[in-house]
XYZ file of C-alpha atoms in Angstrom:
603
model
C -35.439 -14.685 -3.578
C -33.911 -13.473 -0.303
C -36.125 -11.035 1.385
C -34.932 -9.511 4.595
C -37.570 -11.909 6.162
C -36.447 -14.756 4.473
C -32.742 -14.225 5.469
C -33.817 -13.828 9.153
C -35.646 -17.425 8.932
C -32.731 -18.985 7.029
C -30.230 -17.435 9.766
C -32.449 -18.605 12.702
C -32.717 -22.041 11.231
C -28.972 -22.503 11.354
C -27.375 -24.367 14.324
C -25.394 -21.506 16.012
C -23.446 -23.881 18.306
C -21.676 -25.270 15.114
C -18.797 -22.978 13.806
C -18.772 -21.734 10.347
C -16.927 -24.126 7.948
C -12.887 -23.877 7.838
C -11.968 -23.428 4.521
C -9.119 -26.073 4.868
C -11.459 -28.624 6.544
C -12.164 -31.989 5.067
C -15.320 -32.582 2.823
C -18.311 -33.715 4.458
C -19.293 -37.115 3.391
C -22.762 -36.764 3.678
C -23.144 -34.940 0.567
C -21.639 -36.038 -2.888
C -21.381 -32.269 -4.033
C -18.847 -29.787 -2.551
C -18.946 -26.347 -3.272
C -16.272 -23.559 -2.787
C -17.224 -19.959 -3.412
C -14.825 -17.261 -3.049
C -14.973 -13.613 -3.554
C -11.486 -12.366 -3.752
C -12.193 -8.776 -4.351
C -10.913 -6.312 -1.489
C -11.655 -2.722 -2.526
C -14.357 -1.151 -0.302
C -15.040 1.540 -2.602
C -15.594 -0.071 -5.767
C -15.990 -3.993 -5.595
C -19.471 -4.023 -3.975
C -20.832 -5.529 -7.229
C -18.439 -8.364 -6.962
C -19.595 -9.157 -3.601
C -23.070 -8.911 -5.183
C -22.281 -11.861 -7.440
C -20.826 -13.779 -4.363
C -24.127 -12.913 -2.435
C -26.213 -14.226 -5.295
C -24.183 -17.641 -5.562
C -24.200 -18.191 -1.847
C -27.896 -17.359 -1.374
C -29.122 -19.662 -3.854
C -26.987 -22.516 -2.544
C -27.800 -22.006 0.926
C -31.569 -21.927 0.315
C -31.735 -25.328 -1.866
C -33.820 -27.874 -0.007
C -31.787 -29.570 1.454
C -29.135 -26.663 1.883
C -26.075 -27.486 -0.347
C -23.034 -27.857 1.559
C -20.428 -25.139 0.615
C -17.499 -23.346 2.011
C -18.167 -19.776 1.463
C -15.401 -17.325 1.568
C -15.493 -13.489 1.476
C -12.569 -11.028 1.321
C -14.646 -8.047 0.664
C -14.519 -5.695 3.540
C -18.075 -5.259 4.334
C -17.581 -3.195 7.642
C -15.430 -0.744 5.849
C -17.816 -0.381 2.832
C -20.891 0.344 5.087
C -18.977 2.893 7.056
C -17.665 4.647 3.988
C -20.470 4.447 1.592
C -23.294 5.523 3.934
C -25.546 2.915 2.369
C -27.589 0.374 4.236
C -27.375 -2.561 2.082
C -25.885 -4.609 -0.849
C -28.151 -6.069 -3.534
C -27.795 -8.617 -6.148
C -29.935 -8.671 -9.495
C -33.497 -8.114 -9.947
C -36.641 -10.436 -10.695
C -38.121 -8.665 -13.680
C -36.692 -7.003 -16.878
C -37.527 -5.819 -20.152
C -35.151 -5.229 -22.827
C -33.538 -1.748 -22.146
C -35.885 -1.001 -19.330
C -34.884 0.671 -16.203
C -34.518 -1.223 -12.708
C -37.770 -1.646 -10.646
C -37.042 -0.283 -7.007
C -37.183 -3.092 -4.352
C -37.182 -5.830 -6.761
C -33.854 -7.247 -5.974
C -33.107 -10.878 -6.101
C -30.813 -11.187 -2.756
C -30.021 -8.687 -0.146
C -27.348 -8.322 2.443
C -28.039 -5.168 5.023
C -25.787 -3.322 7.478
C -28.311 -4.516 10.118
C -27.547 -8.107 9.389
C -23.794 -7.211 9.424
C -24.196 -5.736 12.770
C -26.573 -8.384 14.346
C -26.367 -11.525 12.594
C -23.635 -14.185 12.092
C -22.723 -14.315 8.342
C -23.550 -17.374 6.236
C -19.819 -17.270 5.089
C -16.307 -17.051 6.508
C -15.343 -13.424 6.428
C -11.521 -12.849 5.820
C -10.376 -9.436 6.457
C -6.827 -7.810 6.172
C -4.264 -8.798 7.416
C -5.453 -12.240 6.740
C -6.157 -12.055 2.842
C -2.799 -13.586 2.095
C -3.851 -16.710 3.598
C -6.823 -17.450 1.262
C -4.886 -18.603 -1.669
C -3.156 -21.327 -0.001
C -6.450 -22.299 1.736
C -7.934 -22.654 -1.594
C -5.095 -24.973 -2.915
C -5.445 -26.863 0.414
C -9.337 -27.293 -0.060
C -8.702 -28.806 -3.332
C -6.030 -31.122 -2.203
C -8.612 -32.243 0.542
C -11.125 -32.996 -1.796
C -8.718 -34.845 -3.953
C -7.993 -37.125 -1.305
C -11.697 -37.542 0.012
C -14.095 -37.538 -2.846
C -15.544 -40.904 -4.148
C -16.537 -41.971 -7.624
C -19.512 -40.030 -8.947
C -18.874 -36.925 -6.588
C -18.946 -33.517 -7.757
C -16.640 -30.532 -6.880
C -17.491 -27.113 -7.772
C -15.245 -24.155 -7.387
C -16.457 -20.416 -7.909
C -14.029 -17.803 -8.056
C -15.115 -13.957 -8.113
C -12.750 -11.095 -8.496
C -10.476 -8.980 -10.380
C -8.155 -10.652 -12.983
C -5.519 -10.060 -15.667
C -3.576 -12.301 -18.043
C -1.683 -13.667 -15.132
C -4.640 -14.864 -13.282
C -7.161 -13.736 -10.541
C -6.320 -11.850 -7.500
C -7.638 -13.479 -4.510
C -7.353 -11.185 -1.358
C -4.611 -9.316 -3.454
C -2.691 -12.537 -4.174
C -2.560 -13.887 -7.671
C -3.732 -17.264 -8.438
C -2.450 -18.378 -11.839
C -4.365 -20.568 -14.304
C -1.404 -23.011 -14.112
C -1.684 -23.231 -10.206
C -5.522 -23.990 -10.268
C -5.183 -26.307 -13.186
C -2.343 -28.279 -11.672
C -4.157 -28.615 -8.338
C -7.439 -29.802 -10.098
C -5.521 -32.256 -12.386
C -5.170 -34.610 -9.401
C -8.910 -35.465 -9.265
C -9.922 -39.052 -10.173
C -11.477 -39.070 -13.653
C -14.745 -40.150 -12.340
C -15.023 -36.990 -10.028
C -16.913 -34.178 -11.766
C -14.868 -30.829 -11.526
C -16.639 -27.598 -12.247
C -14.916 -24.134 -12.457
C -16.731 -21.165 -12.781
C -14.747 -17.937 -12.818
C -15.818 -14.319 -13.002
C -12.929 -11.964 -13.572
C -11.466 -10.015 -16.391
C -8.933 -12.020 -18.672
C -10.483 -15.232 -16.977
C -10.315 -16.845 -20.400
C -6.628 -17.623 -19.470
C -8.144 -20.211 -16.947
C -10.128 -21.857 -19.825
C -6.921 -22.124 -21.817
C -5.023 -23.758 -19.130
C -7.697 -26.448 -18.553
C -8.254 -27.037 -22.110
C -4.517 -28.149 -22.559
C -4.560 -30.117 -19.572
C -6.670 -32.910 -21.055
C -8.420 -33.486 -17.874
C -11.556 -35.655 -17.973
C -15.061 -34.982 -16.274
C -14.397 -31.471 -16.312
C -16.695 -28.312 -16.921
C -15.195 -24.993 -17.014
C -16.976 -21.625 -17.606
C -15.378 -18.387 -17.642
C -16.616 -14.809 -17.997
C -14.214 -13.916 -20.811
C -12.842 -15.827 -23.830
C -9.207 -15.024 -23.404
C -6.604 -13.344 -21.527
C -7.075 -10.061 -22.952
C -10.834 -9.664 -22.663
C -12.540 -7.970 -19.791
C -15.572 -8.782 -18.031
C -18.227 -6.230 -17.152
C -20.700 -5.095 -14.711
C -24.556 -4.861 -15.200
C -26.021 -1.583 -15.626
C -26.867 0.619 -12.620
C -30.066 0.124 -10.528
C -32.627 3.095 -10.274
C -30.561 4.404 -7.137
C -27.478 4.634 -9.109
C -25.645 1.439 -7.945
C -24.160 -1.318 -9.614
C -25.547 -4.512 -8.084
C -23.688 -7.489 -9.809
C -21.832 -8.470 -13.178
C -23.580 -9.523 -16.355
C -21.994 -12.963 -16.144
C -22.858 -13.460 -12.548
C -26.633 -12.572 -12.933
C -26.830 -14.748 -16.043
C -25.136 -17.874 -14.381
C -26.950 -17.715 -11.340
C -30.282 -17.537 -13.334
C -29.413 -20.844 -14.782
C -29.084 -22.653 -11.545
C -32.754 -22.196 -11.294
C -33.267 -23.182 -14.901
C -31.609 -26.510 -14.412
C -34.572 -27.688 -12.194
C -37.184 -26.319 -14.821
C -39.307 -28.698 -16.679
C -37.380 -27.731 -19.836
C -34.428 -29.986 -20.569
C -31.495 -27.782 -19.557
C -28.373 -28.976 -21.341
C -24.872 -27.882 -21.722
C -25.500 -26.588 -24.998
C -28.260 -24.354 -23.899
C -26.239 -23.224 -20.830
C -23.286 -22.181 -23.175
C -25.689 -20.272 -25.594
C -27.635 -18.641 -22.963
C -24.613 -17.008 -21.277
C -23.154 -16.002 -24.499
C -26.649 -14.264 -25.608
C -27.064 -12.640 -22.119
C -23.579 -11.099 -22.237
C -24.317 -9.806 -25.762
C -27.677 -8.350 -25.784
C -28.408 -5.167 -27.932
C -29.045 -2.944 -25.140
C -25.315 -3.690 -23.987
C -22.926 -1.306 -25.348
C -20.615 -3.118 -27.855
C -17.389 -2.285 -25.902
C -18.907 -3.698 -22.841
C -19.901 -7.155 -24.356
C -17.636 -10.194 -23.540
C -17.764 -13.761 -24.651
C -17.784 -16.273 -21.975
C -15.738 -19.411 -22.696
C -16.926 -23.058 -21.802
C -14.520 -26.101 -21.745
C -16.026 -29.359 -21.099
C -15.626 -33.008 -22.048
C -19.235 -33.660 -21.849
C -21.564 -33.554 -25.153
C -23.710 -30.550 -25.642
C -26.834 -32.524 -24.924
C -25.798 -33.519 -21.405
C -28.003 -31.981 -18.779
C -26.665 -29.420 -16.615
C -28.248 -30.938 -13.712
C -26.021 -34.122 -13.842
C -22.946 -31.846 -14.298
C -23.733 -29.519 -11.400
C -25.759 -31.240 -8.845
C -26.854 -34.824 -9.694
C -27.740 -35.829 -6.112
C -30.450 -33.144 -5.239
C -33.807 -33.540 -6.234
C -35.115 -29.933 -5.323
C -33.508 -26.514 -5.745
C -35.457 -23.455 -4.571
C -35.011 -20.645 -6.952
C -37.302 -17.526 -7.597
C -36.544 -16.986 -11.269
C -34.707 -13.987 -12.119
C -34.079 -12.853 -15.779
C -31.867 -12.854 -16.436
C 15.684 -0.158 -15.509
C 18.715 3.481 -17.383
C 20.600 6.720 -18.401
C 20.228 9.634 -16.189
C 18.980 12.880 -17.601
C 17.461 16.045 -15.929
C 13.721 15.279 -15.900
C 11.218 17.517 -14.696
C 9.025 16.411 -11.573
C 5.740 14.516 -12.281
C 3.224 16.793 -11.148
C 0.820 13.947 -10.811
C 2.357 12.122 -8.228
C 2.244 15.165 -6.001
C -1.322 16.324 -6.680
C -3.162 13.848 -4.520
C -1.107 14.401 -1.397
C -0.679 18.205 -1.593
C -1.106 19.772 1.964
C -3.369 22.587 2.187
C -1.497 26.000 2.168
C -2.310 29.178 4.184
C -3.403 30.548 1.024
C -6.349 28.152 0.586
C -9.645 29.797 0.924
C -11.140 30.063 4.454
C -14.577 29.101 2.987
C -13.985 27.041 -0.039
C -16.832 26.525 -2.420
C -17.847 22.959 -1.980
C -20.881 23.586 -4.135
C -18.825 24.988 -7.100
C -16.647 22.022 -6.685
C -19.393 19.479 -6.536
C -20.987 21.271 -9.872
C -17.465 20.802 -11.649
C -17.285 17.202 -10.481
C -20.691 16.268 -11.751
C -20.126 18.215 -15.070
C -17.223 15.623 -15.433
C -20.114 12.835 -15.663
C -21.406 14.229 -18.915
C -20.843 11.853 -21.843
C -19.757 8.891 -19.455
C -21.656 5.795 -19.492
C -22.528 5.559 -15.732
C -24.619 2.466 -16.206
C -21.669 0.611 -17.328
C -18.576 2.243 -15.666
C -15.149 0.962 -15.814
C -13.930 -0.753 -12.596
C -11.735 2.213 -11.753
C -14.608 4.652 -11.852
C -16.999 2.800 -9.761
C -15.787 4.203 -6.284
C -15.882 7.719 -7.777
C -19.347 7.590 -9.431
C -20.760 5.726 -6.423
C -19.373 8.472 -4.008
C -20.654 11.329 -6.439
C -24.035 9.811 -6.300
C -24.064 9.330 -2.283
C -22.905 13.011 -1.587
C -26.411 13.997 -0.755
C -26.808 11.410 1.934
C -23.599 12.665 3.828
C -23.656 14.907 6.848
C -22.035 18.309 6.010
C -18.561 17.631 7.163
C -18.483 14.131 5.565
C -19.623 15.645 2.351
C -16.893 18.324 2.255
C -14.341 15.790 2.911
C -15.518 13.420 0.270
C -15.648 16.311 -2.050
C -12.196 17.302 -1.643
C -11.023 13.557 -2.017
C -12.880 13.606 -5.221
C -11.308 16.903 -6.396
C -7.850 15.324 -5.759
C -8.730 12.289 -7.733
C -9.917 14.127 -10.634
C -6.786 16.476 -10.438
C -4.570 13.574 -10.404
C -6.469 12.177 -13.582
C -5.939 15.443 -15.307
C -2.012 15.766 -14.670
C -1.133 12.102 -15.257
C -2.696 12.629 -18.609
C -0.691 15.716 -19.088
C 2.259 13.483 -18.512
C 1.267 11.043 -21.048
C 0.386 13.774 -23.464
C 3.850 15.498 -23.119
C 5.719 12.332 -23.677
C 3.724 11.521 -26.836
C 4.286 15.040 -28.063
C 8.001 14.747 -27.510
C 8.102 11.530 -29.388
C 6.246 13.377 -32.347
C 8.794 16.153 -32.197
C 11.655 13.755 -32.872
C 9.911 11.913 -35.556
C 9.062 8.764 -33.776
C 5.356 9.303 -33.776
C 3.032 11.392 -35.861
C 0.342 13.845 -34.795
C -1.791 12.192 -37.712
C -2.702 9.355 -35.390
C -4.855 11.590 -33.251
C -7.658 12.419 -35.914
C -9.212 9.037 -36.094
C -11.388 8.180 -32.959
C -9.862 5.589 -30.619
C -11.606 2.633 -28.900
C -10.004 3.304 -25.555
C -12.006 0.892 -23.367
C -11.055 -2.481 -25.282
C -7.758 -2.629 -26.846
C -7.021 -4.572 -29.747
C -4.116 -7.400 -29.762
C -1.443 -4.729 -31.058
C -2.642 -2.091 -28.584
C -2.599 -4.367 -25.712
C 0.874 -5.663 -26.490
C 2.154 -2.030 -26.353
C 0.069 -1.461 -23.347
C 1.575 -4.203 -21.317
C 5.139 -3.155 -22.546
C 4.180 0.534 -21.024
C 3.163 -1.174 -17.666
C 6.929 -2.020 -17.231
C 7.279 1.612 -16.186
C 6.621 2.302 -12.756
C 4.181 5.206 -13.112
C 2.090 3.395 -15.637
C 2.057 0.219 -13.433
C 0.669 2.320 -10.430
C -1.913 4.001 -12.633
C -3.224 0.814 -14.171
C -3.272 -1.067 -10.723
C -6.401 -1.622 -8.622
C -4.317 -2.552 -5.535
C -3.672 -0.714 -2.598
C -6.024 2.260 -3.411
C -4.250 2.731 -6.611
C -5.953 4.923 -9.438
C -6.771 2.121 -11.849
C -6.890 4.465 -14.544
C -5.938 2.941 -17.605
C -7.206 5.395 -20.338
C -3.775 7.246 -20.546
C -1.798 4.342 -21.375
C -4.286 2.847 -23.670
C -4.197 6.148 -25.510
C -0.374 6.155 -25.864
C -0.276 2.646 -26.909
C -2.875 3.327 -29.658
C -0.803 6.412 -30.742
C 2.119 4.188 -30.779
C 0.508 1.216 -32.696
C -1.019 3.826 -35.303
C 2.293 5.811 -36.048
C 5.490 4.066 -34.555
C 8.476 4.629 -36.688
C 11.085 2.914 -34.608
C 9.671 1.016 -31.470
C 13.293 0.237 -30.109
C 14.077 3.732 -30.036
C 10.934 4.906 -28.384
C 11.605 2.362 -25.557
C 15.132 3.641 -25.238
C 13.863 7.282 -24.907
C 11.158 6.270 -22.460
C 13.935 4.662 -20.314
C 16.176 7.645 -20.722
C 13.862 10.487 -19.913
C 12.128 8.587 -17.135
C 9.002 10.589 -17.227
C 7.182 7.145 -16.978
C 9.280 6.305 -13.830
C 11.835 3.566 -13.513
C 11.633 0.365 -15.734
C 10.897 -2.969 -14.119
C 13.750 -4.789 -15.692
C 12.351 -8.362 -14.538
C 8.905 -7.701 -15.907
C 10.233 -6.185 -19.282
C 12.724 -9.350 -19.481
C 9.532 -11.562 -19.186
C 7.399 -9.761 -21.608
C 10.711 -9.730 -24.159
C 10.292 -13.480 -24.128
C 7.177 -13.739 -26.139
C 7.897 -10.445 -28.209
C 6.578 -7.942 -28.093
C 5.113 -8.115 -31.751
C 2.708 -5.821 -33.166
C 1.606 -4.602 -36.622
C 1.506 -0.626 -37.270
C -1.883 0.298 -38.625
C -2.862 4.114 -38.985
C -6.493 3.186 -38.132
C -5.829 0.775 -35.325
C -8.412 0.672 -32.724
C -10.772 2.901 -34.701
C -14.060 3.778 -33.194
C -17.169 5.087 -34.772
C -17.306 8.070 -32.517
C -15.384 9.940 -29.746
C -16.512 8.543 -26.345
C -15.259 9.262 -22.812
C -13.863 5.843 -21.525
C -13.372 6.973 -17.993
C -14.258 9.716 -15.625
C -11.841 12.636 -16.058
C -10.499 11.402 -19.446
C -9.566 14.082 -21.848
C -6.819 13.068 -24.208
C -7.389 14.223 -27.639
C -8.670 11.817 -30.510
C -11.057 12.137 -33.392
C -10.473 15.925 -33.545
C -7.944 18.604 -34.540
C -5.794 19.982 -32.091
C -7.381 23.441 -32.796
C -10.823 22.364 -32.028
C -9.719 20.276 -28.872
C -7.767 22.894 -27.411
C -10.829 25.548 -27.676
C -13.238 23.254 -25.756
C -10.485 21.786 -23.626
C -9.411 24.872 -21.953
C -12.633 25.695 -20.171
C -12.689 22.235 -18.504
C -9.092 22.495 -17.660
C -9.400 25.880 -15.847
C -12.505 24.746 -13.946
C -10.641 21.682 -12.358
C -7.515 23.891 -11.614
C -9.813 26.542 -10.110
C -11.598 24.314 -7.481
C -8.361 22.456 -6.709
C -6.491 25.596 -5.581
C -9.765 26.860 -4.094
C -9.500 23.995 -1.500
C -5.611 23.666 -1.488
C -4.413 27.097 -2.151
C -3.205 29.396 -4.766
C -0.233 27.582 -6.946
C -0.761 24.030 -5.511
C -1.770 22.902 -9.123
C 1.809 23.241 -10.246
C 3.611 24.130 -13.258
C 1.694 23.593 -16.671
C 4.356 25.234 -18.950
C 5.574 21.906 -20.698
C 2.037 20.759 -21.509
C 1.099 24.345 -22.936
C 4.347 24.035 -25.028
C 3.502 20.544 -26.201
C -0.213 21.797 -27.471
C 1.413 24.725 -29.124
C 3.827 22.621 -31.152
C 1.212 20.334 -32.220
C -1.054 23.320 -33.378
C 1.930 24.512 -35.380
C 2.566 21.103 -36.912
C -0.936 20.808 -37.845
C -0.601 24.283 -39.806
C 2.803 23.332 -41.436
C 3.215 19.778 -42.015
C 0.487 16.829 -42.944
C 3.265 14.232 -42.736
C 4.512 12.172 -39.792
C 6.749 14.098 -37.470
C 7.069 17.955 -37.476
C 9.688 18.182 -40.173
C 12.028 19.863 -37.462
C 13.332 16.756 -36.101
C 16.680 16.970 -37.824
C 17.258 20.522 -36.146
C 16.113 19.521 -32.764
């Protein structure tokens, strides 16, 4: 679709004397279809694939004949990305595919290069920090302008791409909620067709909001079915990079199928995306269920819904808050900012560190990584392209991130074991494999409760460079759902010992309005086999503590060794509480098959 030559021709054909469209500007009356495409992702080290979706949508709309009018807004920091990654381009999609086959090099659908960034004016409005906060109000202003400037029969299409949660989608790190978007769009006249396409985790919350609105002339397509379901990236290309999301690739393909000789209906549109996001080669935890809300019959032509007034659309087909107690310091909070000590090796072994870093990839699905792993994995795959000084700096940064992940899991493990020791949880919950990539309703209820604590909120956030490491909290939530004896006492203890940080009382009060409610099930979130959900994840499940401890010791010592080699002896910190927790569970396995340790009464 968009070769470099094609992009140059397209750019040269654009009238450079005219400014790029203002997001809050009025709609142009020459077209009866208005498009707003926004990429709200902002993390340069892991969101390039979301920009890939944005690139795909923008490319196909701009290459229509005549070009389709649109306001295209991008928050992804391209300059920082190119400088950081060392790569020369960002690609979207591929033209050909066989089921389960690898990617073919050079067969991208669209491409945007560093050379274009440096030398050409972008097709879109680039919004960088500190202006990200302006994008959400500008989106609402754009919608209000169209409410007052559209005429009967017009079409308004809004495409939003970014990270989401059950409260909405992040646009330039500002949350746009389902109710805000649905309320803004409710003001359109009933004879204006309104289309909403959202690629984000938990985007099904938007479908729910629009469903209850009762709005007419509406088509909503979200990448997930509800507020708890995630939305995933496509598998990696042959060069080890993620280009786009599964949803984005499939939807953009349908923009071409709408002009095919085949009658492309709403029913076929709905079924195609459902099938594409649930293909056999996609790991089951990575599948999702796109949601469609529309008052149109399934036999209605998608062309009439999406375009109507266009007779040609060029597309090169692609397949598709508490008591004070003496609490030991949280070592994980210190680990990433530890200063290099004089005792650090004058010539640290970066080669040995790289070997350990790469070893942690074993058993990890690098084709379908969790969002929090993308920056780490991409950087690991790019180390060979970096000059020596840059490579050493990158290795040290990666070692710090891996060390943080190991030590934050230590904190979670110590907390879980302390609850087992007093009989509030049971070690029996550890022996059945856990599905940690996608939580059940009960697990997610507990997970959201844990997020009311400061350190868990930080670890599971993807804002401001946070770790976005959800596995430890998901593991603890699963253990709680499987073996909780008294939820109120567990919460009281967590608030008291403060190993998870301070309680966000406002967030906790909001959560308490709807519950939380969950069902105790000893086999909750059972998986068929033990799978590593995220880079550096090690918390035990599906294995006895004896077997786990034997295999884990080598791995743990290797991470500690390379960390202290880089930063100095003793910088890893104290691990005695972790070692004591493991020892107590080992003893419990030998002495008691029941919940708790049988020693709680004397504790």
